[in-house]
Amino acid sequence: MEFKNIILEKEAGTATLTINRVKALNALNKDTLMEIKEAVENVQDDKGIDVLIITGAGNKAFVAGADISYMLNINAMEGREFGLLGQKVMRLLETMDKPVIAAINGFCLGGGCELAMACDFRISSEKGKFGQPEVGLGVTPGFGGTQRLPRIVGTGMAKQLLYTGDMIDAYEALRIGLVNYVVPSENLMDEVKNIAGKITARGQVAVRFCKVAVNEGIQTDIDRAMTVEADLFGICFATEDQKEGMKAFVEKRKPGFTGK
Ligand code: CAA
């Protein structure tokens, strides 16, 4: 598969999508968003891949935002279309049934922070820098930032970050729950691949159902959410993975899951 703005690599059940526009600090233009969409669809359809990692090329940025040079001269309708395209790609990532991990290696701003927040969780290097600086450009976030940031860090902290446009470092991002871990830069990809490896060793039907249960449950009332969980839990008992997982436990051996 030929891409100009991203790199898609696959190894041992894990795909890594690297945003690769180093000169523009990996800023997201329309072409890059379209390529991310194509790559995510490819990973979704690939039966050999269970986890997707997203990172940025170079040693300075994950993604420094949506492409300001593109947005400079667009009109209201073009702005709306650009926002909808970004939202669509983020939502595709968020709702694909395979887990997605953001490996953040530097500036993670605006559309970049929105991309990271559409992933299931985020691991940052010590060089991670986070923020939604859009108000400093005279716009709101447009790829879901006003909606996902408060869901992740709470409304008070989200509003402060959104209204001030302040940039925070990786340890502050850790403190407010925007990232799960901060690791030395040179260890970032190994640490993230290690987590991905733990996930790929589990029963994939169950892993994917966990994603559905959390995503569905978080936006519905608790009674409906419990029904979603009960239904998914019940369906697990129709899978080979459940039979194998529990049999292996009783036989005191490691399970050999097939994802069926
Ligand atoms: N879009 C386009 N180009 C960008 C960019 C962006 N978001 N961020 C950085 N670049 C480009 C710079 O223009 C520069 O290009 P040139 O070398 O051709 O001049 C190159 O990347 C390197 O950037 P700097 O020289 O600025 O690097 P720095 O180390 O001095 O600063 C930075 C780094 C603090 C991240 C700074 O580049 C910056 O503030 N970038 C913009 C961050 C931002 O505002 N992001 C939000 C965008 S709006 C958005 O994302 C809307 C939305 O929600 C959809």
GROMACS .gro file of C-alpha atoms in nm, residues 10 19 21 62 76 82 94 116 142 163 197 205 249:
model
   13
   10LYS     CA    1   0.272  -0.464   1.048
   19ILE     CA    2   0.217   1.019   1.064
   21ARG     CA    3   0.515   1.495   0.758
   62PHE     CA    4   0.335   1.333   1.748
   76ALA     CA    5  -1.703   2.863   0.637
   82PHE     CA    6  -1.264   1.991   0.698
   94GLU     CA    7  -1.264   0.527   1.812
  116ALA     CA    8  -0.463   1.093   2.046
  142GLY     CA    9  -1.277   2.095   1.518
  163TYR     CA   10  -1.017   2.853   2.709
  197GLY     CA   11   0.178  -0.769   2.285
  205VAL     CA   12  -1.342  -1.144   2.095
  249PHE     CA   13  -0.709  -2.230   3.338
   0.00000   0.00000   0.00000
